[in-house]
JSON list of C-alpha atoms in Angstrom, two decimals:
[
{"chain": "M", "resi": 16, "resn": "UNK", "atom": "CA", "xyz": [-11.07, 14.96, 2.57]},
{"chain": "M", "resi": 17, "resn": "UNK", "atom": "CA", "xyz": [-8.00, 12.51, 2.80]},
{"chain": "M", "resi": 18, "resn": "UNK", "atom": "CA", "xyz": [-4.91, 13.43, 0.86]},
{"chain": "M", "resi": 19, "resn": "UNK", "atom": "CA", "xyz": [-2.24, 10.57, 0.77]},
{"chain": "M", "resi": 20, "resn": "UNK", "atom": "CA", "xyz": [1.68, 10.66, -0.01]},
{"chain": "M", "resi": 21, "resn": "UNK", "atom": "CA", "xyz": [4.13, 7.95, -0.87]},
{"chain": "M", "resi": 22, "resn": "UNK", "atom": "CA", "xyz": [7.35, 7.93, -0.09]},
{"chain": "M", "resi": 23, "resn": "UNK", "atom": "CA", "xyz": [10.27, 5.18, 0.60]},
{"chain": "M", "resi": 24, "resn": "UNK", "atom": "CA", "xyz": [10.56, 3.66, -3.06]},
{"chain": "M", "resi": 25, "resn": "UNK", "atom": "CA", "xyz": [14.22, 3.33, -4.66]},
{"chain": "M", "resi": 26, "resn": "UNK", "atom": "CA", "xyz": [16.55, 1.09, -6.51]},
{"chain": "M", "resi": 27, "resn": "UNK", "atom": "CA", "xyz": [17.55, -2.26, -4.30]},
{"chain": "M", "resi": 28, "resn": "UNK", "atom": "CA", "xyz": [19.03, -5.75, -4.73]},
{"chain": "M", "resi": 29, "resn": "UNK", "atom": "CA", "xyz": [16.92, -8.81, -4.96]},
{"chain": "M", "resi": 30, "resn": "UNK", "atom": "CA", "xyz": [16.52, -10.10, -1.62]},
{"chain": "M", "resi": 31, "resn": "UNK", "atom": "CA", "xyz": [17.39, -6.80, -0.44]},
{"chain": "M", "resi": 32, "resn": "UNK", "atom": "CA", "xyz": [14.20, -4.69, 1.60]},
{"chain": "M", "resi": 33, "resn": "UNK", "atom": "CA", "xyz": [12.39, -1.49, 1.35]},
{"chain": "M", "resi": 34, "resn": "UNK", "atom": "CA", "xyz": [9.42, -0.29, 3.92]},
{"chain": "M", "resi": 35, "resn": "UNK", "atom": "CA", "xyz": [7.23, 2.23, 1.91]},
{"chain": "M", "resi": 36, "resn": "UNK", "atom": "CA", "xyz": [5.40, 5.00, 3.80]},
{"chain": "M", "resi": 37, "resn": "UNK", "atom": "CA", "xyz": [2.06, 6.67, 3.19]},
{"chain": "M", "resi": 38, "resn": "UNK", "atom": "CA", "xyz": [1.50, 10.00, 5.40]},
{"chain": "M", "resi": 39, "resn": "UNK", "atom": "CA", "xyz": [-2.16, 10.73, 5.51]},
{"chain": "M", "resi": 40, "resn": "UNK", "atom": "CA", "xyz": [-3.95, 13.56, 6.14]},
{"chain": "M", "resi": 41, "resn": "UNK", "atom": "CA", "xyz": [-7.82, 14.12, 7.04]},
{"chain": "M", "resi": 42, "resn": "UNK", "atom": "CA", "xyz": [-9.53, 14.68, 10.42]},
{"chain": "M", "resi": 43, "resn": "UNK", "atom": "CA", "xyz": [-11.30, 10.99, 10.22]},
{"chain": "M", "resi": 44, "resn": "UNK", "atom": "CA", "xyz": [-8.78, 9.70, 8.79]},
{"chain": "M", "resi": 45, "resn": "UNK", "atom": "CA", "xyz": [-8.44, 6.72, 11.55]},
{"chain": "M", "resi": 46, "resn": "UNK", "atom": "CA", "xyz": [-11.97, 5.29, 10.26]},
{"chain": "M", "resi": 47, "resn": "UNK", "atom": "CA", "xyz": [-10.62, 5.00, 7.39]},
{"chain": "M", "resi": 48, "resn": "UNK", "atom": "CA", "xyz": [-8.86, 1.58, 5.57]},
{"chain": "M", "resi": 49, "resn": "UNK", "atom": "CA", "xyz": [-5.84, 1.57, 3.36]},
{"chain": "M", "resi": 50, "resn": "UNK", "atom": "CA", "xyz": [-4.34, -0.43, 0.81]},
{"chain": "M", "resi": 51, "resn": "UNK", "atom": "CA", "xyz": [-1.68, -0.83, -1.27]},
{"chain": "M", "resi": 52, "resn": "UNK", "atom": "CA", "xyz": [-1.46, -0.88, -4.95]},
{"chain": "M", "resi": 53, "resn": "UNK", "atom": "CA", "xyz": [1.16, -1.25, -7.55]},
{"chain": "M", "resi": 54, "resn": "UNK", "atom": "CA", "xyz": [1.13, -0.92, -11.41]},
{"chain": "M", "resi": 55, "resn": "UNK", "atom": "CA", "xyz": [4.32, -2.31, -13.32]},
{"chain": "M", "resi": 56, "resn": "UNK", "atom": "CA", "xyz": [4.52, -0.91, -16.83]},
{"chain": "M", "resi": 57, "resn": "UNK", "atom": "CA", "xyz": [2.39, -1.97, -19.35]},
{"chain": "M", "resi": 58, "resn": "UNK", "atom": "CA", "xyz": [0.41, -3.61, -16.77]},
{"chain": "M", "resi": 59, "resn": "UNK", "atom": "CA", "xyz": [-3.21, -2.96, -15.02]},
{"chain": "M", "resi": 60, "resn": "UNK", "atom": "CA", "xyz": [-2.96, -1.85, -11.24]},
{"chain": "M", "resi": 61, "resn": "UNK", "atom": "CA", "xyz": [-2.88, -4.61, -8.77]},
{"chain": "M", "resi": 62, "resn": "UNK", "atom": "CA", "xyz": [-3.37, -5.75, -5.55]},
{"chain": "M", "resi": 63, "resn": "UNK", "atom": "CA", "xyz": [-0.51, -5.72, -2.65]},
{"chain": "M", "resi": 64, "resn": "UNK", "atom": "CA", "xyz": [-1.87, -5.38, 0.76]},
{"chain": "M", "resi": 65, "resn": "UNK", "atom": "CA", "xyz": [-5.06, -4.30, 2.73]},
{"chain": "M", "resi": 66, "resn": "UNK", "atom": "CA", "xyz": [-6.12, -3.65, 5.65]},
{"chain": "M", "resi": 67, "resn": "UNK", "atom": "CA", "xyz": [-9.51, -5.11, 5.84]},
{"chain": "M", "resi": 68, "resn": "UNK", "atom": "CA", "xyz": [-10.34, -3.04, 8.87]},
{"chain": "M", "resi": 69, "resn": "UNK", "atom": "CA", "xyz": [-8.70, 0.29, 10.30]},
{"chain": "M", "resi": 70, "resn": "UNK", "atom": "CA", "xyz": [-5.57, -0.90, 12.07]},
{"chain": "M", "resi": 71, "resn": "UNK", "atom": "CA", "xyz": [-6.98, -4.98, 11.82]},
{"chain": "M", "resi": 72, "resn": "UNK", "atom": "CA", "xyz": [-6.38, -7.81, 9.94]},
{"chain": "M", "resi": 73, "resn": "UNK", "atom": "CA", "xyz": [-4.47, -7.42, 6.81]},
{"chain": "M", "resi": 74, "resn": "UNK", "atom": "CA", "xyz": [-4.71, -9.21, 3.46]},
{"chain": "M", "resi": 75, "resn": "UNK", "atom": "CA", "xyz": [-2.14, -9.93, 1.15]},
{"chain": "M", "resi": 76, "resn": "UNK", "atom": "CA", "xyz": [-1.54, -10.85, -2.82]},
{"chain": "M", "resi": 77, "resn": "UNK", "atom": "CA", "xyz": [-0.06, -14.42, -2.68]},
{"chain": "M", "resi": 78, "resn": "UNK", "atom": "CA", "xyz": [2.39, -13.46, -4.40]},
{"chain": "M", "resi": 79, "resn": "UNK", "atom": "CA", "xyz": [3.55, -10.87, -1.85]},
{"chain": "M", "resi": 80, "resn": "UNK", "atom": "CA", "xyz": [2.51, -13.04, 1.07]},
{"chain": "M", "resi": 81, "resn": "UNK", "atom": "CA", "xyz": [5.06, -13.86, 3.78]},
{"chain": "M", "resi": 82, "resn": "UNK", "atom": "CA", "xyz": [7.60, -11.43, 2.25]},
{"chain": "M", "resi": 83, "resn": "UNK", "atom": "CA", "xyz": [5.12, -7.95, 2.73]},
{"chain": "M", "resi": 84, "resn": "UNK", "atom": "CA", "xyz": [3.42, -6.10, 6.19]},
{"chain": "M", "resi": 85, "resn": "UNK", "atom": "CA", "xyz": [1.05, -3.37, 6.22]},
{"chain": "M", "resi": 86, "resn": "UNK", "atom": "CA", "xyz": [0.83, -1.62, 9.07]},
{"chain": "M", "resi": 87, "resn": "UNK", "atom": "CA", "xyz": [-0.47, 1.73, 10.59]},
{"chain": "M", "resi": 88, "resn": "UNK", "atom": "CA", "xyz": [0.90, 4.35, 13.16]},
{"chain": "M", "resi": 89, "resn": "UNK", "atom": "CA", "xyz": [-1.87, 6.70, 14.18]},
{"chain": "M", "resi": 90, "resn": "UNK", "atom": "CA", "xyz": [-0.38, 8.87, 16.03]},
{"chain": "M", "resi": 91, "resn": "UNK", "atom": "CA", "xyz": [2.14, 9.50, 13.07]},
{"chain": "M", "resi": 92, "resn": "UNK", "atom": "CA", "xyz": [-1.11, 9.28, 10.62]},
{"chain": "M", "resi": 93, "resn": "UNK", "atom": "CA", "xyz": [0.96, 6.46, 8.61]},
{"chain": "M", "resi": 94, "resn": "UNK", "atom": "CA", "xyz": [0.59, 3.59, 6.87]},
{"chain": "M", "resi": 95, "resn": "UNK", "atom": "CA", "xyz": [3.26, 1.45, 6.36]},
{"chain": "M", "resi": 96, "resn": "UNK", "atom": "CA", "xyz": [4.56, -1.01, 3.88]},
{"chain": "M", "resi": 97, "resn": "UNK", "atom": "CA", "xyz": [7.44, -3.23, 4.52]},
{"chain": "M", "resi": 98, "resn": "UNK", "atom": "CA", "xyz": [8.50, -5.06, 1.83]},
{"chain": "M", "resi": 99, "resn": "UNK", "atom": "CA", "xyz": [11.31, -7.85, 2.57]},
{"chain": "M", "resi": 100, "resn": "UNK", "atom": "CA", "xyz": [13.06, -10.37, 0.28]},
{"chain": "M", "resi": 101, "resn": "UNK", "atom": "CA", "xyz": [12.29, -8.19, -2.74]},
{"chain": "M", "resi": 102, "resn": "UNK", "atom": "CA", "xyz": [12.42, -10.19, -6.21]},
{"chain": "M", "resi": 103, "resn": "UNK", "atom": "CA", "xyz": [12.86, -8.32, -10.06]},
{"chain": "M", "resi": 104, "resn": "UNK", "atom": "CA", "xyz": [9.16, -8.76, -10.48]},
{"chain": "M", "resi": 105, "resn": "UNK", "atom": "CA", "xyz": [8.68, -6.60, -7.56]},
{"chain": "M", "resi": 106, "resn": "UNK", "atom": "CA", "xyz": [9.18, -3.83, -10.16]},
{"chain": "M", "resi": 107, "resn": "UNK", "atom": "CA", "xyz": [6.44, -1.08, -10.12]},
{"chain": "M", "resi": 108, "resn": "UNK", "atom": "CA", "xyz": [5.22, 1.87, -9.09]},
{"chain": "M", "resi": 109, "resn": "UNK", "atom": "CA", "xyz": [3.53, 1.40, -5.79]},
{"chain": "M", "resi": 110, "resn": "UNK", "atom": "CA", "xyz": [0.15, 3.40, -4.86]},
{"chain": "M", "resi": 111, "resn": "UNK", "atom": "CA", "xyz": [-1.28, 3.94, -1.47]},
{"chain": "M", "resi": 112, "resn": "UNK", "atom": "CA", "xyz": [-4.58, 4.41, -1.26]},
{"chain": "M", "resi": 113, "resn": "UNK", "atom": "CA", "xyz": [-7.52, 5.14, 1.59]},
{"chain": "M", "resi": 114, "resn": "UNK", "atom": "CA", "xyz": [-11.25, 4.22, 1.79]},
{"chain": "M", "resi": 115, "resn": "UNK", "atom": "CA", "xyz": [-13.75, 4.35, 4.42]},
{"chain": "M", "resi": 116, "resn": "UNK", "atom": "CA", "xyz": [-14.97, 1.72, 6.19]},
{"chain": "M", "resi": 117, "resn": "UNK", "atom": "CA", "xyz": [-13.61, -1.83, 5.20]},
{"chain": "M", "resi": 118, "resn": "UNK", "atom": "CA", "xyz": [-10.63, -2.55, 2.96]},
{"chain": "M", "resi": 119, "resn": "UNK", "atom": "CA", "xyz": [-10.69, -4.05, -0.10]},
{"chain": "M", "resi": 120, "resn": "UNK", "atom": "CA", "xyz": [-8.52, -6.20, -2.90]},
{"chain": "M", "resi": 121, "resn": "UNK", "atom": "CA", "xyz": [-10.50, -4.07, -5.72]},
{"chain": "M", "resi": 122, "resn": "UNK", "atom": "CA", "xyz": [-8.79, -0.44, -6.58]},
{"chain": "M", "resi": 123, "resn": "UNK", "atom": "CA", "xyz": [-12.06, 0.68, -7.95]},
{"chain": "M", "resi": 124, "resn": "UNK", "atom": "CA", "xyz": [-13.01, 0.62, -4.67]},
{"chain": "M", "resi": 125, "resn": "UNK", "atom": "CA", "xyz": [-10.98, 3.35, -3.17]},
{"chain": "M", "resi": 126, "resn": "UNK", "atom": "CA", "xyz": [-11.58, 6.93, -3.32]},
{"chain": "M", "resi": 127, "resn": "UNK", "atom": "CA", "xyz": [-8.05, 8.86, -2.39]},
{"chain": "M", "resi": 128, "resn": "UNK", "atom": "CA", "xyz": [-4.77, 7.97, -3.63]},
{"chain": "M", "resi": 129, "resn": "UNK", "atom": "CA", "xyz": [-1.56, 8.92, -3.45]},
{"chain": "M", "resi": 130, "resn": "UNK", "atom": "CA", "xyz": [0.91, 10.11, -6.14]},
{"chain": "M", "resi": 131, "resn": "UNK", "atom": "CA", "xyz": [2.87, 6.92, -6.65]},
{"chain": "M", "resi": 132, "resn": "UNK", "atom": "CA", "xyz": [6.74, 6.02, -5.37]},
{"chain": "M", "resi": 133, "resn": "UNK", "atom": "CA", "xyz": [8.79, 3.86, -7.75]},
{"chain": "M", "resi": 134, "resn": "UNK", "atom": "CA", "xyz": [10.42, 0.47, -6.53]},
{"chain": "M", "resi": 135, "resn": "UNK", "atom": "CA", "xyz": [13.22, -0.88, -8.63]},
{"chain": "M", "resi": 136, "resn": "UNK", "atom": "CA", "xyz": [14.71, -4.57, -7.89]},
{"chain": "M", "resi": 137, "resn": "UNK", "atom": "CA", "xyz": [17.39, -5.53, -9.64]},
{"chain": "M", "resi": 138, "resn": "UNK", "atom": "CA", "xyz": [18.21, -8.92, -10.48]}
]
């Protein structure tokens, strides 16, 4: 079992930057990829970020590309989000969430997620 919590969202300035974090819990929880999710309102969950392998190489949304990092601390069982040169559109609720084996772009994909942490930008 992997439980998963969000924290780091808030209210910031375009251009501004947030880093989300994701503590994880679970014994196995290092062969394990995670991803990141966000769903504005009114909208379908997308695709942010994934690691395609525990800890390796990452993929991105284009249109987060260049201006987002996911990244892991195992020893503080952590995933990471850092999220620079935030725009308006930017606006959502942002999801963490953990599946074993190999990442993926598709959130049907994942089995544990985490409660959510709201991002604001403001224009």
């Amino acid at each position: 079992q992997v439980q998963l919590v969000e924290s780091g969202g808030g209210l910031v300035q375009a251009g501004g930057s947030l880093r989300l974090s994701c503590a994880v819990s679970g014994r196995t929880w290092s062969t394990y990829a995670t991803g990141w999710f966000r769903q504005a309102p009114g909208k379908e969950r997308e695709f942010v970020a994934a690691e395609m392998w525990t800890g390796g190489n990452a993929q991105y949304t284009d249109s987060v590309a260049g201006r987002f990092t996911i990244s892991r601390d195992n020893a503080k069982n952590t995933v990471y989000l850092q999220m620079n040169s935030l725009k308006p559109e930017d606006t959502a609720v942002y999801y963490c969430a953990a599946r074993w084996g190999r990442g993926s772009r598709q959130p049907g994909e994942y089995v544990y997620w985490g409660q959510g942490t709201q991002v604001t930008v403001s224009s």
